[in-house]
Short mmCIF file of C-alpha atoms and ligand atoms in Angstrom, two decimals:
data_model
loop_
_atom_site.label_atom_id
_atom_site.label_comp_id
_atom_site.label_asym_id
_atom_site.label_seq_id
_atom_site.Cartn_x
_atom_site.Cartn_y
_atom_site.Cartn_z
CA MET A 1 91.70 118.83 104.88
CA SER A 2 93.99 117.79 101.68
CA GLU A 3 96.08 114.87 102.14
CA ASN A 4 99.13 117.20 102.03
CA ASP A 5 97.84 118.85 105.16
CA ALA A 6 97.44 115.61 106.78
CA ALA A 7 101.07 114.53 105.94
CA ALA A 8 102.20 117.76 107.25
CA ARG A 9 100.18 117.34 110.46
CA ASN A 10 101.75 113.88 110.88
CA ALA A 11 105.05 115.26 111.31
CA THR A 12 103.87 116.67 114.51
CA SER A 13 101.20 114.29 115.14
CA ASN A 14 103.33 112.58 118.07
CA ALA A 15 103.41 115.91 119.88
CA VAL A 16 99.81 117.10 119.49
CA GLY A 17 98.22 113.62 119.10
CA ASP A 18 99.02 112.39 122.57
CA ASP A 19 96.28 109.79 123.32
CA ASP A 20 95.86 110.98 127.06
CA SER A 21 95.57 114.66 126.06
CA ASN A 22 92.16 116.10 126.57
CA VAL A 23 92.71 118.54 123.74
CA VAL A 24 91.75 117.28 120.12
CA PRO A 25 93.54 119.67 117.69
CA PRO A 26 91.88 121.00 114.70
CA GLY A 27 91.56 118.51 111.73
CA MET A 28 91.99 115.55 114.19
CA ILE A 29 89.53 113.46 115.96
CA ARG A 30 89.12 111.30 118.98
CA ASN A 31 88.07 107.98 117.39
CA HIS A 32 86.06 105.05 118.67
CA LEU A 33 89.29 103.44 120.04
CA GLY A 34 90.07 106.57 122.11
CA LEU A 35 93.02 107.56 119.95
CA ILE A 36 93.49 110.92 118.50
CA GLU A 37 94.22 110.68 114.91
CA ASN A 38 93.93 112.42 111.60
CA LEU A 39 90.54 112.79 109.87
CA ILE A 40 92.51 111.29 107.16
CA MET A 41 94.07 108.05 108.43
CA THR A 42 97.93 108.09 107.67
CA GLU A 43 100.60 105.53 108.09
CA ILE A 44 101.54 107.13 111.26
CA ASP A 45 97.82 106.63 112.48
CA TRP A 46 97.72 102.98 111.50
CA GLU A 47 101.01 102.49 113.21
CA LYS A 48 99.62 103.94 116.43
CA ARG A 49 96.63 101.44 116.17
CA TRP A 50 99.34 98.48 115.74
CA ARG A 51 101.26 99.72 118.70
CA LYS A 52 98.17 100.19 120.98
CA GLY A 53 97.59 96.63 122.06
CA LYS A 54 98.36 92.94 121.52
CA ASP A 55 95.18 92.68 119.18
CA ALA A 56 94.03 95.43 116.92
CA ALA A 57 90.13 95.75 116.48
CA TRP A 58 89.97 94.32 113.15
CA GLN A 59 92.23 91.14 113.92
CA MET A 60 90.18 87.84 113.74
CA GLY A 61 91.19 84.74 115.55
CA THR A 62 90.14 82.50 112.74
CA VAL A 63 90.13 82.37 108.93
CA HIS A 64 87.29 84.92 107.86
CA PRO A 65 84.02 82.97 107.55
CA MET A 66 83.13 84.72 104.26
CA LEU A 67 86.27 83.75 102.77
CA GLN A 68 85.54 80.19 103.61
CA LYS A 69 81.99 80.34 102.68
CA TYR A 70 82.48 81.96 99.33
CA TYR A 71 85.98 80.53 98.44
CA ASP A 72 84.67 78.50 95.43
CA SER A 73 82.84 81.72 94.11
CA MET A 74 86.26 83.42 94.07
CA VAL A 75 88.70 80.72 92.62
CA ARG A 76 85.93 79.27 90.45
CA GLY A 77 87.70 75.77 90.37
CA ARG A 78 91.05 77.31 89.35
CA ASN A 79 94.21 75.89 90.78
CA ASN A 80 97.38 77.78 91.85
CA CYS A 81 95.93 81.29 91.41
CA ARG A 82 97.91 84.40 92.14
CA VAL A 83 95.76 86.00 94.97
CA LEU A 84 96.19 89.40 96.17
CA VAL A 85 95.32 90.37 99.66
CA PRO A 86 95.57 94.20 99.79
CA LEU A 87 96.02 96.04 103.14
CA CYS A 88 96.53 92.54 104.71
CA GLY A 89 97.53 93.21 108.19
CA ARG A 90 98.30 89.78 109.81
CA THR A 91 95.11 88.09 108.76
CA LEU A 92 95.21 84.17 109.00
CA ASP A 93 93.64 84.26 105.52
CA LEU A 94 97.13 84.68 103.96
CA GLN A 95 98.37 81.33 105.03
CA TRP A 96 94.97 79.58 104.57
CA LEU A 97 95.09 80.59 100.87
CA VAL A 98 98.69 79.24 100.64
CA GLU A 99 97.70 75.90 102.14
CA LYS A 100 94.79 75.80 99.54
CA GLY A 101 97.62 75.73 96.78
CA HIS A 102 97.63 79.29 95.78
CA THR A 103 100.45 81.79 95.50
CA VAL A 104 99.59 84.92 97.78
CA VAL A 105 100.82 88.25 97.79
CA GLY A 106 99.71 90.53 100.76
CA VAL A 107 100.37 94.46 101.01
CA GLU A 108 100.80 95.97 104.43
CA PHE A 109 102.58 99.25 105.05
CA VAL A 110 103.24 98.89 108.84
CA GLU A 111 106.15 96.73 109.11
CA ILE A 112 105.24 95.53 112.80
CA GLY A 113 102.46 93.79 111.32
CA VAL A 114 104.39 91.98 108.67
CA VAL A 115 107.04 90.79 111.00
CA ARG A 116 104.19 89.63 113.63
CA PHE A 117 102.43 87.84 111.01
CA PHE A 118 105.65 85.50 110.08
CA ALA A 119 106.47 85.24 113.73
CA GLU A 120 103.01 84.12 114.86
CA ASN A 121 102.67 81.73 111.99
CA HIS A 122 106.22 80.18 112.44
CA LEU A 123 107.12 80.84 108.99
CA GLU A 124 110.77 81.46 107.94
CA TYR A 125 111.17 84.45 105.73
CA VAL A 126 113.64 86.40 103.89
CA VAL A 127 113.58 90.08 103.12
CA GLU A 128 114.36 90.65 99.51
CA PRO A 129 117.15 93.10 98.72
CA PRO A 130 115.84 96.44 97.51
CA SER A 131 115.28 96.84 93.99
CA PRO A 132 114.99 100.00 91.63
CA THR A 133 111.36 98.89 90.68
CA LEU A 134 110.06 99.13 94.44
CA PRO A 135 108.84 102.53 95.28
CA GLY A 136 110.56 104.40 98.20
CA LYS A 137 111.44 102.29 101.43
CA ALA A 138 109.18 99.53 100.18
CA LYS A 139 110.48 95.82 100.94
CA ILE A 140 109.34 92.46 100.28
CA TYR A 141 109.06 89.72 102.84
CA SER A 142 108.89 86.23 101.31
CA SER A 143 108.29 82.93 102.91
CA CYS A 144 111.26 80.62 102.53
CA GLU A 145 108.67 78.14 100.97
CA GLY A 146 108.15 80.60 98.27
CA ARG A 147 104.37 80.97 97.94
CA LEU A 148 103.83 83.96 100.17
CA LYS A 149 104.92 87.42 99.97
CA ILE A 150 104.10 90.45 101.90
CA VAL A 151 104.98 93.72 100.30
CA ASN A 152 105.78 96.10 102.97
CA ALA A 153 104.72 99.34 101.14
CA ASP A 154 101.94 102.00 100.55
CA PHE A 155 99.45 99.99 98.39
CA PHE A 156 98.72 103.45 96.45
CA ALA A 157 102.28 103.50 95.33
CA LEU A 158 102.11 99.95 93.78
CA SER A 159 101.34 98.72 90.22
CA ARG A 160 101.44 95.63 88.09
CA ASP A 161 104.99 96.66 87.41
CA VAL A 162 105.81 95.60 91.14
CA LEU A 163 103.05 93.36 91.95
CA GLY A 164 102.19 91.39 88.73
CA THR A 165 98.79 90.35 87.80
CA PHE A 166 96.17 88.50 89.86
CA ASP A 167 93.44 86.03 89.35
CA CYS A 168 91.65 86.84 92.56
CA VAL A 169 91.54 89.67 95.01
CA TRP A 170 90.42 88.84 98.64
CA ASP A 171 89.44 92.33 100.02
CA ARG A 172 88.52 92.16 103.65
CA GLY A 173 89.09 95.40 105.72
CA ALA A 174 90.94 97.02 102.87
CA LEU A 175 88.64 99.18 100.70
CA ALA A 176 86.55 99.34 103.80
CA ALA A 177 89.59 101.12 105.74
CA THR A 178 90.58 103.22 103.02
CA ASN A 179 89.93 106.83 103.47
CA PRO A 180 87.17 107.92 100.81
CA SER A 181 89.56 110.68 99.41
CA ASN A 182 91.64 107.69 98.11
CA TYR A 183 89.00 105.32 96.63
CA SER A 184 90.04 106.42 93.09
CA ARG A 185 93.76 105.49 93.85
CA TYR A 186 92.66 102.18 95.34
CA PHE A 187 90.43 101.52 92.39
CA ARG A 188 93.23 102.31 89.97
CA VAL A 189 95.67 99.97 91.63
CA ILE A 190 93.12 96.96 91.57
CA ASN A 191 92.02 97.74 88.13
CA ASP A 192 95.71 97.62 87.11
CA VAL A 193 96.72 94.38 88.70
CA LEU A 194 93.55 92.31 88.43
CA ASP A 195 93.71 90.01 85.35
CA ASP A 196 90.88 90.46 82.70
CA SER A 197 89.41 87.30 83.92
CA GLY A 198 90.08 87.90 87.59
CA VAL A 199 87.50 87.92 90.53
CA TRP A 200 87.59 90.61 93.00
CA MET A 201 85.81 89.46 96.26
CA LEU A 202 84.82 92.36 98.53
CA ASP A 203 83.73 92.04 102.09
CA SER A 204 82.25 95.34 103.22
CA PHE A 205 79.91 97.11 105.67
CA ASP A 206 76.82 99.14 105.83
CA PHE A 207 75.60 101.10 108.94
CA THR A 208 73.54 104.23 109.47
CA ASN A 209 75.06 106.02 112.27
CA PRO A 210 76.01 109.52 110.75
CA ASP A 211 78.15 110.39 113.71
CA PHE A 212 80.41 107.39 113.37
CA HIS A 213 83.93 108.33 111.83
CA GLY A 214 85.54 105.47 110.26
CA PRO A 215 87.43 103.36 109.44
CA PRO A 216 85.57 101.25 108.65
CA PHE A 217 83.84 103.32 106.13
CA ARG A 218 80.30 102.46 105.05
CA PHE A 219 79.20 101.03 101.77
CA ASN A 220 75.97 99.77 100.39
CA ALA A 221 74.76 98.08 96.99
CA LYS A 222 74.15 101.60 95.56
CA SER A 223 77.51 103.07 96.29
CA ILE A 224 79.50 100.10 95.17
CA GLU A 225 77.36 100.18 91.86
CA ASP A 226 77.87 103.86 91.71
CA SER A 227 81.74 103.74 91.98
CA LEU A 228 82.57 100.56 90.06
CA GLY A 229 79.36 99.51 88.15
CA SER A 230 80.87 101.02 84.76
CA ASN A 231 83.86 98.98 85.04
CA TYR A 232 82.84 95.85 86.67
CA ASP A 233 79.93 93.45 86.73
CA ILE A 234 78.88 93.25 90.41
CA ARG A 235 77.14 90.37 92.05
CA GLN A 236 76.03 90.56 95.82
CA LEU A 237 76.40 87.24 97.50
CA ASP A 238 75.52 88.01 100.97
CA TYR A 239 74.11 90.75 103.30
CA PHE A 240 73.48 90.01 106.94
CA PRO A 241 73.20 91.90 110.24
CA ASN A 242 76.33 91.60 112.36
CA LEU A 243 76.01 93.92 115.20
CA ALA A 244 78.80 92.52 117.40
CA GLU A 245 79.34 94.07 120.87
CA LYS A 246 82.35 96.03 119.87
CA PHE A 247 80.27 97.65 117.03
CA LYS A 248 77.66 98.81 119.73
CA LYS A 249 80.55 100.11 121.95
CA TRP A 250 81.39 102.46 118.90
CA GLY A 251 77.98 103.70 119.17
CA LEU A 252 76.58 101.95 116.33
CA GLY A 253 72.82 100.84 116.42
CA ASN A 254 73.06 98.70 113.23
CA PHE A 255 75.81 97.15 111.24
CA TYR A 256 75.45 94.73 108.11
CA GLU A 257 78.13 92.82 106.55
CA MET A 258 78.07 92.44 102.67
CA VAL A 259 79.89 90.20 100.13
CA HIS A 260 80.00 91.12 96.60
CA ILE A 261 82.01 89.68 93.61
CA LEU A 262 83.31 91.98 90.85
CA THR A 263 84.45 90.73 87.58
CA LYS A 264 85.76 93.28 84.89
CA LYS A 265 83.67 94.05 82.16
CA ARG A 266 84.87 93.48 78.61
CA GLY A 267 87.12 96.33 77.35
CA SER A 268 87.06 97.96 80.64
CA GLY A 269 90.87 99.07 80.32
CA ASP A 270 92.04 102.17 82.29
CA SER A 271 91.71 104.46 79.33
CA ALA A 272 88.31 103.19 77.80
CA HIS A 273 86.38 103.72 81.18
CA PRO A 274 88.52 105.70 83.82
CA LEU A 275 87.49 104.71 87.26
CA PRO A 276 86.01 107.56 89.39
C1 SAM B 1 91.52 97.41 109.24
S1 SAM B 1 92.92 96.58 108.84
C2 SAM B 1 92.62 95.13 108.17
C3 SAM B 1 93.61 94.09 107.94
C4 SAM B 1 93.40 92.62 107.30
N1 SAM B 1 92.72 93.12 105.89
C5 SAM B 1 92.58 92.02 108.06
O1 SAM B 1 91.36 91.60 107.64
O2 SAM B 1 92.85 91.54 109.23
C6 SAM B 1 93.76 97.60 107.50
C7 SAM B 1 95.14 97.34 107.44
O3 SAM B 1 95.58 98.19 106.34
C8 SAM B 1 96.96 98.86 106.57
N2 SAM B 1 96.93 100.06 105.72
C9 SAM B 1 96.17 101.14 105.60
N3 SAM B 1 96.50 101.84 104.55
C10 SAM B 1 97.35 101.11 103.89
C11 SAM B 1 98.04 101.58 102.62
N4 SAM B 1 97.75 102.69 102.02
N5 SAM B 1 99.10 100.58 102.06
C12 SAM B 1 99.24 99.58 102.89
N6 SAM B 1 98.50 99.13 104.00
C13 SAM B 1 97.62 99.96 104.59
C14 SAM B 1 96.91 99.04 107.92
O4 SAM B 1 98.18 99.30 108.66
C15 SAM B 1 95.99 97.86 108.68
O5 SAM B 1 96.91 96.83 108.94
#
C-alpha cells in the first residue's frame, strides 16, 4: 500500500477504523493496543493513540535512563548545545536537557501532546505566529524562558531552513516509530540538520517475533550499518535484554534495547553520498 493510499484511507478511517468493530478493513491491522489502524501509521493513527488513554504506551515516567547514562557521550563536554528531539511526544527528556543548559527543539505533529507537555511541566509558552518559512499548518510552541521549542509539524516536511542545525540529536522512539517506508525521508532530515561535528544518539530495539507489527520497528547492528554506514561512523554503546511485561503482552518472546552513537563521516554531504 502506498502512502497516498494510506492518506486516502485516512479520510475514512474514523468510519471504518472504529476500534470496537470486529471487522478489520483491508490495508489495516488491529495492533497490539487493540486499535485498528493503517499498516502505514499516519498522523490520524498517532492522534488516536494519543486520545486512547491518559498515558501512551511509550511515555516514560522518568528521564530516559539511556539518556542519563550516555549523556556525556552525546554532548562530549560541549556547553549550550542545540539539541534536536525528533518525534518528541511529551517526553521528560526535553526539560531535563534544558536544565542541563542546552537549547532544545522537539518536533511532534499531534498538538494534544505538545499542549500536554507544557501544561504538565508547568511551563509558560507562546505560540509563534505563522511564518512563510513554516510548512502547511505547522506551529512553533516556545517556552517563555526561551530555551525550548516544540515544532508542531510533520518531521518529514522540515529542513534546516526551519529548524536550523544541531550539535546533538537525541533519538528515542523516533526512528524506531517511523514507518520503514519513510526511513529515507527521516535520514534526509537528520542529515540536513545535523552539524558536521554533531552527534546523533540513537536508542532502538531488536526482537525476533516475525508476527509483530510495529511501531516500534526492529533494528539490529547490521540494519543500522547497512542503512547509515556509508554516511556515518557508528559506535554501539549498549545492547541489553529489556523484555518488560508490556512487551510480553504484545506477544514478544525477546526484546533488546540498543544505544548507538552516529557521527558524520567527512565529506558525507547529501550529494556526495545520498542516503538510501
Ligand atoms: C513512540 S512515540 C515516542 C515519543 C517520544 N520520543 C518519547 O520517547 O516519549 C512517537 C511520537 O512521534 C509522533 N510522530 C510520529 N510520526 C511523526 C512525524 N512524521 N512528525 C512528527 N511527529 C511524529 C507521534 O505522535 C508520537 O508522539
